Coordinates of C-alpha atoms in Angstrom, one line a residue:
X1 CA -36.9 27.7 31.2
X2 CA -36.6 26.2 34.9
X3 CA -38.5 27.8 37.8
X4 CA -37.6 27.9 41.4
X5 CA -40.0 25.6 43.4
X6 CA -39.9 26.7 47.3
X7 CA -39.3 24.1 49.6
X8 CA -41.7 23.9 52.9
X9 CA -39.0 23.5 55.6
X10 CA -39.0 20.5 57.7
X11 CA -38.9 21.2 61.0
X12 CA -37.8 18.6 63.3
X13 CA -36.7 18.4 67.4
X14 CA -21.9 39.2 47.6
X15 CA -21.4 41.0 47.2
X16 CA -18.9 39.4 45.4
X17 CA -15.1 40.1 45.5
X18 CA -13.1 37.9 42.5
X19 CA -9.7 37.6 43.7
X20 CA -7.3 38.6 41.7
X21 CA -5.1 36.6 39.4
X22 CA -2.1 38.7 40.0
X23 CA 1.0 37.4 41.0
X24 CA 1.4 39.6 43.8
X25 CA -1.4 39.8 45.7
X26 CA -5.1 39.6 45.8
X27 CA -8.5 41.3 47.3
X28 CA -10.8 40.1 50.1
X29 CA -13.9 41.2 51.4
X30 CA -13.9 42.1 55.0
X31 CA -17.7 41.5 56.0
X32 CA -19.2 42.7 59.4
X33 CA -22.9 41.4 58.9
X34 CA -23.1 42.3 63.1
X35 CA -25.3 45.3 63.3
X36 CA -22.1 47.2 65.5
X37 CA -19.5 48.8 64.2
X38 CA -16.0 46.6 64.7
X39 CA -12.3 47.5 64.6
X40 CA -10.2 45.2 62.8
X41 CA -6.4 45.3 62.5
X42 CA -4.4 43.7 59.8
X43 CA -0.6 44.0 60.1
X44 CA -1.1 46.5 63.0
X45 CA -3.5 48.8 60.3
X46 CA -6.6 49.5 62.1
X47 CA -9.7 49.4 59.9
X48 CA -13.1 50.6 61.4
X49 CA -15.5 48.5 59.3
X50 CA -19.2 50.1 60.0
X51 CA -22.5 47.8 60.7
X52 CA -23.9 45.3 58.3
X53 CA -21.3 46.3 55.6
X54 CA -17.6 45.8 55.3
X55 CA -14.3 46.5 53.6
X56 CA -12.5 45.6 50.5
X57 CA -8.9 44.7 51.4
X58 CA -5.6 44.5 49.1
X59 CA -3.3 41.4 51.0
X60 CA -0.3 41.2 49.4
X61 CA 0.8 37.2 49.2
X62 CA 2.9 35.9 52.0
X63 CA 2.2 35.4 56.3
X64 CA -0.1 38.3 57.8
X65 CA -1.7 38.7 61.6
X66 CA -5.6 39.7 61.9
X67 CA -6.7 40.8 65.2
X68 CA -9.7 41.4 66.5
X69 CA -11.6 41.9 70.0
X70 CA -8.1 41.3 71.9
X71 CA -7.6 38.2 69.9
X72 CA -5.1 37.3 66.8
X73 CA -3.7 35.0 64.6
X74 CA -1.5 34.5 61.5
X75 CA -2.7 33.8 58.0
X76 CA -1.0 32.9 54.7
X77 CA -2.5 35.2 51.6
X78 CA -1.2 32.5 48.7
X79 CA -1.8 31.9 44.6
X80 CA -4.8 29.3 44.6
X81 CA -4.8 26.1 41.8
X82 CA -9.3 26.8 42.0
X83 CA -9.0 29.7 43.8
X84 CA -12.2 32.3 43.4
X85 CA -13.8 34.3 45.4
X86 CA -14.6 34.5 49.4
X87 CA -14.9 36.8 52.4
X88 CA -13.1 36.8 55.6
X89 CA -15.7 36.9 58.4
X90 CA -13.5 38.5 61.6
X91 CA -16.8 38.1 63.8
X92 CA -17.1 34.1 63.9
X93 CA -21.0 35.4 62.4
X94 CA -23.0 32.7 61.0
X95 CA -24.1 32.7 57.8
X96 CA -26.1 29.6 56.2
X97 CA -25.8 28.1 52.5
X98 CA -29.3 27.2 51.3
X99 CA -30.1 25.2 48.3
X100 CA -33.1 25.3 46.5
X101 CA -34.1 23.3 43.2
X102 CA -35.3 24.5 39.7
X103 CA -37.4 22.2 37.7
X104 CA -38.2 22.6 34.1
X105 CA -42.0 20.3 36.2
X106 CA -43.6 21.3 38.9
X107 CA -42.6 19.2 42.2
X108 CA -44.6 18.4 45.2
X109 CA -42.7 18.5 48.7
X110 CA -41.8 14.7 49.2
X111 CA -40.1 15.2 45.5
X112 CA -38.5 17.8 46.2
X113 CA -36.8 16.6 49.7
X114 CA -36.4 13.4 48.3
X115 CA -33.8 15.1 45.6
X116 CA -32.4 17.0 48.6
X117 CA -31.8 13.7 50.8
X118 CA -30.1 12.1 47.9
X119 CA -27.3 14.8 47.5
X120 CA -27.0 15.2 51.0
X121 CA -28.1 19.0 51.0
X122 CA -30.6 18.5 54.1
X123 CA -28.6 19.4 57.8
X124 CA -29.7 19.7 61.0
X125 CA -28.7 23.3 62.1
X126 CA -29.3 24.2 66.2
X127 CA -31.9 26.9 66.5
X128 CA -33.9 28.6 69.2
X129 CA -37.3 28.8 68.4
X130 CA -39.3 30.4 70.4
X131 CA -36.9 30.7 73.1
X132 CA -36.5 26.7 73.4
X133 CA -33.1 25.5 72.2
X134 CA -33.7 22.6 69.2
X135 CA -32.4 21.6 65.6
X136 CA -34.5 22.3 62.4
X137 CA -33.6 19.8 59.6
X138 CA -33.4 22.1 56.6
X139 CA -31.9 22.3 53.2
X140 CA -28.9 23.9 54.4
X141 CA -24.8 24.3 55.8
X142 CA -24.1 26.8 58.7
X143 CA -20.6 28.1 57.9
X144 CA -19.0 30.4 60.6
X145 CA -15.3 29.6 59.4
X146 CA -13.2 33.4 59.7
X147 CA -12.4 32.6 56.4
X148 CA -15.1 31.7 54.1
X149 CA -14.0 30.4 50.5
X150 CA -16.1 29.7 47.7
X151 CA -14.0 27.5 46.5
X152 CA -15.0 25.3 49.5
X153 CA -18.8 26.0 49.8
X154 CA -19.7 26.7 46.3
X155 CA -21.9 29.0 46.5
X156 CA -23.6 30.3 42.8
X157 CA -25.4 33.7 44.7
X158 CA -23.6 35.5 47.8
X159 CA -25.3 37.1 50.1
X160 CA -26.1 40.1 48.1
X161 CA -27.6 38.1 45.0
X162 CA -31.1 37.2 45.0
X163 CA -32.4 33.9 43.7
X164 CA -33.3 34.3 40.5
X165 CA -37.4 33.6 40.4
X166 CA -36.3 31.1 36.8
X167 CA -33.0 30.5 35.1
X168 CA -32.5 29.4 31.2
X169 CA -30.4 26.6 30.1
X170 CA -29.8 25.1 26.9
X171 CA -30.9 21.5 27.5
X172 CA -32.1 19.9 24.4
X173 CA -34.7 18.0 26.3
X174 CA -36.7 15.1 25.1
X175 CA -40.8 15.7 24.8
X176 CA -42.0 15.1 28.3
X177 CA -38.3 14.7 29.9
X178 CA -38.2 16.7 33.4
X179 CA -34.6 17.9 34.5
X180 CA -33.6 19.8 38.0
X181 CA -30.8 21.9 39.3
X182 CA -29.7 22.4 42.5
X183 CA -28.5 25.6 42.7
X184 CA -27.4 27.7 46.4
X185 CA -27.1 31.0 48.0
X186 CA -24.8 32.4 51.0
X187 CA -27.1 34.3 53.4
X188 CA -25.8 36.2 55.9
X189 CA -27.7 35.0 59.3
X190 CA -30.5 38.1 59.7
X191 CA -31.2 37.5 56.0
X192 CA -31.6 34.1 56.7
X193 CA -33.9 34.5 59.6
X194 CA -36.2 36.6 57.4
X195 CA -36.3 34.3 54.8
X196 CA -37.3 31.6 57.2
X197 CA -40.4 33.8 58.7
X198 CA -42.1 33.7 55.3
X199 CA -42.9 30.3 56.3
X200 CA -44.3 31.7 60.1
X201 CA -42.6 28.9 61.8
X202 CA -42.8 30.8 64.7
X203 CA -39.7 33.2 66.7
X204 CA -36.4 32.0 65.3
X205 CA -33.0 33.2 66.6
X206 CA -29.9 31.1 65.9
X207 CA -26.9 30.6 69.0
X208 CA -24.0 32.5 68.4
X209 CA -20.7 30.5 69.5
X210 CA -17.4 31.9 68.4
X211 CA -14.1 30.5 69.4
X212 CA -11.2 32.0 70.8
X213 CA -8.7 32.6 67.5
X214 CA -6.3 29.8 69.0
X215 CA -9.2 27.5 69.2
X216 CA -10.3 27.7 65.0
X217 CA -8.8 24.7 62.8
X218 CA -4.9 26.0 61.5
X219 CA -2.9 24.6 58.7
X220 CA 0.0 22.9 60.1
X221 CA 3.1 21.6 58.0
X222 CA 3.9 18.5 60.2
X223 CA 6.7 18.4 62.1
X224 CA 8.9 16.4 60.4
X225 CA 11.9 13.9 61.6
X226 CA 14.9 14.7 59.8
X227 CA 16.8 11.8 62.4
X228 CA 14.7 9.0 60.9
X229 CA 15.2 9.3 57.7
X230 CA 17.9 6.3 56.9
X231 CA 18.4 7.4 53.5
X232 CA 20.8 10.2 53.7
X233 CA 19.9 11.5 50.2
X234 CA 16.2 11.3 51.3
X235 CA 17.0 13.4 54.2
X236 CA 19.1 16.4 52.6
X237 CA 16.3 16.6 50.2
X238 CA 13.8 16.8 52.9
X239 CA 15.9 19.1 54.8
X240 CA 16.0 21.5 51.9
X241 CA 12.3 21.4 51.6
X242 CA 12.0 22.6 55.3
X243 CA 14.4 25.6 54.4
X244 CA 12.3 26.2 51.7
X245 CA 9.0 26.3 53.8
X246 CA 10.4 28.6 56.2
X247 CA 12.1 31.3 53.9
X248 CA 8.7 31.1 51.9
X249 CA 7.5 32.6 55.4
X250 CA 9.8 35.3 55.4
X251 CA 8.3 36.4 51.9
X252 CA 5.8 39.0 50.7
X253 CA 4.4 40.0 47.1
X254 CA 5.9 39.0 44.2
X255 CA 8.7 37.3 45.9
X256 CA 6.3 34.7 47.6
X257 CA 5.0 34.2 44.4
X258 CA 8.2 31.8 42.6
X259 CA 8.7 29.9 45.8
X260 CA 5.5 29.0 47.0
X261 CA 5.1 27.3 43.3
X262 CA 8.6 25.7 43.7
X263 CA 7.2 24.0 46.3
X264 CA 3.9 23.4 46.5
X265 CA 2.8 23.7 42.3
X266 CA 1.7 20.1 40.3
X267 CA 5.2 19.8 38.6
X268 CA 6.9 20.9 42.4
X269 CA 5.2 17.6 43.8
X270 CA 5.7 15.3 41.4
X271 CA 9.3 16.5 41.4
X272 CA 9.1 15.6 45.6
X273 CA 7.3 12.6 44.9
X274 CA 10.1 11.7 42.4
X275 CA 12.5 11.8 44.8
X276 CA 11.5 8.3 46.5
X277 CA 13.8 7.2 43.8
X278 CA 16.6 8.2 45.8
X279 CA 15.9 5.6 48.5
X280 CA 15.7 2.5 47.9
X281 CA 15.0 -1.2 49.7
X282 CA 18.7 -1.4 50.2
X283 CA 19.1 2.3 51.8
X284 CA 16.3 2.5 53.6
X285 CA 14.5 -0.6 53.9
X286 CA 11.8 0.6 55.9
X287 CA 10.6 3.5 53.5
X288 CA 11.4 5.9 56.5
X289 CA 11.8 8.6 53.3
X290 CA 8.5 8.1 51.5
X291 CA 6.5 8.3 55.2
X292 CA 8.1 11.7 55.9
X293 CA 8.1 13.2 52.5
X294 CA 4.4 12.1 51.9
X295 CA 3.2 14.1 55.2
X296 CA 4.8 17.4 53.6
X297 CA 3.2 16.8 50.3
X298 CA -0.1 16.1 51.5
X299 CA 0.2 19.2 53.7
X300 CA 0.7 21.3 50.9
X301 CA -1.7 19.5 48.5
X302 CA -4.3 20.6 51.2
X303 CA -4.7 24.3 50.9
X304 CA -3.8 24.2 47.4
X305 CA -7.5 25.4 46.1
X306 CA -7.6 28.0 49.0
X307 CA -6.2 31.7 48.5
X308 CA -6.4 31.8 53.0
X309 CA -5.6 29.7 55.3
X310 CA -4.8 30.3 59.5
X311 CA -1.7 29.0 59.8
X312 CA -0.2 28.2 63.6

């Protein structure tokens, strides 16, 4: 039996939604952890999603458009190699991932951070504390992204799951032998802020710095040089896997479903990466083929574990 040891913070300067599995399409939590009620449109549907609560959503796979507050952008709903749950957070809110450790021994603080150090869980994370801007170094990630996958963060509790005060594993332990997990929890940011007063470190607000929609990171597929590719077998199969990219675009449902793992599946990249074969050192000397061809792959290899991506 392994308790949970509370860490004294340093300070220095879900509800869960499981995607579906379905070849078609798959469900997403719409979270508005804001305490106003926001309008969100996806596809030109307007959903009014009420303060601190949210929506479930059914995206069917294939290229969508969210806007919100006069601002939009296109997303790809896709199958996912990992993929498992997430949210999409329309708001640019912050929430904060926060690890804490069970021990089957009790721990003192410098134990305890010493573990956090050494897997790289403790951040600095700008603050305002009483009313003075700083950074507080504490074990934990501030995640704004608009779409927030678990597959990415790895979270074991969202933000509707308590810690658990102990957890049992089956460890078959030596006499004596100590052993610790490191487990986390997605907090949305007032949550957060209230678990952070049990330790009365004084007024503690957190700056809020959303980006315009244009400005967030979006998957590219690179643009691609059909011209320099010497090796004119090289280059028809390149070519075809543009066309492919781009009718995959025009897709939704079950149709995305074939093509997107034509292209972008374990067996669909080895067959691209199988297709250096077709150039060689006497057709194209300066592996013009394999440079191209490797930028598409690695684009797709990219998002593979990811069920939402913005896309430009």
């Amino acid at each position: 039996m392994m308790k949970k040891i509370k860490y004294s913070l340093l300070w220095v300067c879900s509800l869960i939604l499981v995607g579906c599995s379905e070849p078609s399409s798959i469900d997403r939590w719409i979270d508005n952890p804001t305490a106003n009620e926001i309008k969100v449109t996806i596809d030109g549907n307007e959903l009014t999603i009420p303060a601190k609560s949210g929506v479930n959503y059914t995206f069917e796979y294939g290229k969508h458009t969210l806007s919100y507050n006069n601002d939009n952008f296109n997303f790809v709903v896709k199958p996912a190699q990992f993929g498992e749950s997430g949210l999409i957070n329309p708001t640019q809110s912050n929430y904060y991932l926060y690890t804490v450790i069970y021990s089957t021994s009790e721990m003192n603080n410098e134990q305890y951070e010493k573990i956090l150090r050494e897997n790289r869980e403790i951040n600095n994370i700008p603050a305002i504390i009483d009313g003075k801007e700083q950074e507080i170094e504490m074990p934990a990630k501030l995640i704004n992204d608009v779409f927030i996958e678990k597959s990415q963060y790895h979270w074991d509790y969202s933000y509707d799951q308590p810690f658990p005060k102990e957890i049992t594993q089956e460890l078959g332990l030596k006499k004596n032998q100590s052993y610790q997990e490191r487990l986390r929890k997605l907090y949305r940011e007032s949550d957060f802020i209230e678990l952070l007063k049990e330790d009365e470190q004084g007024d503690i607000n957190f700056p809020y710095q959303p980006k315009k929609f244009s400005e967030i990171s979006q998957y590219v597929i690179p643009k691609i040089d059909l011209n320099s590719i010497k090796c004119e077998e090289g280059r028809q199969y390149m070519e075809s896997l543009l066309n492919d990219w781009n009718h995959l675009m025009t897709l939704k449902g079950s149709d995305f479903t074939k093509p997107y793992d034509n292209l972008a599946s374990n067996d669909a990249m080895a067959k691209s990466y199988g297709s250096e074969d077709k150039c060689t050192e006497e057709n194209d000397p300066e592996q013009s083929y394999s440079k191209e061809l490797r930028q598409f792959v690695d684009a797709l290899r990219n998002t593979r574990d990811v069920n939402f991506y913005v896309i430009k």
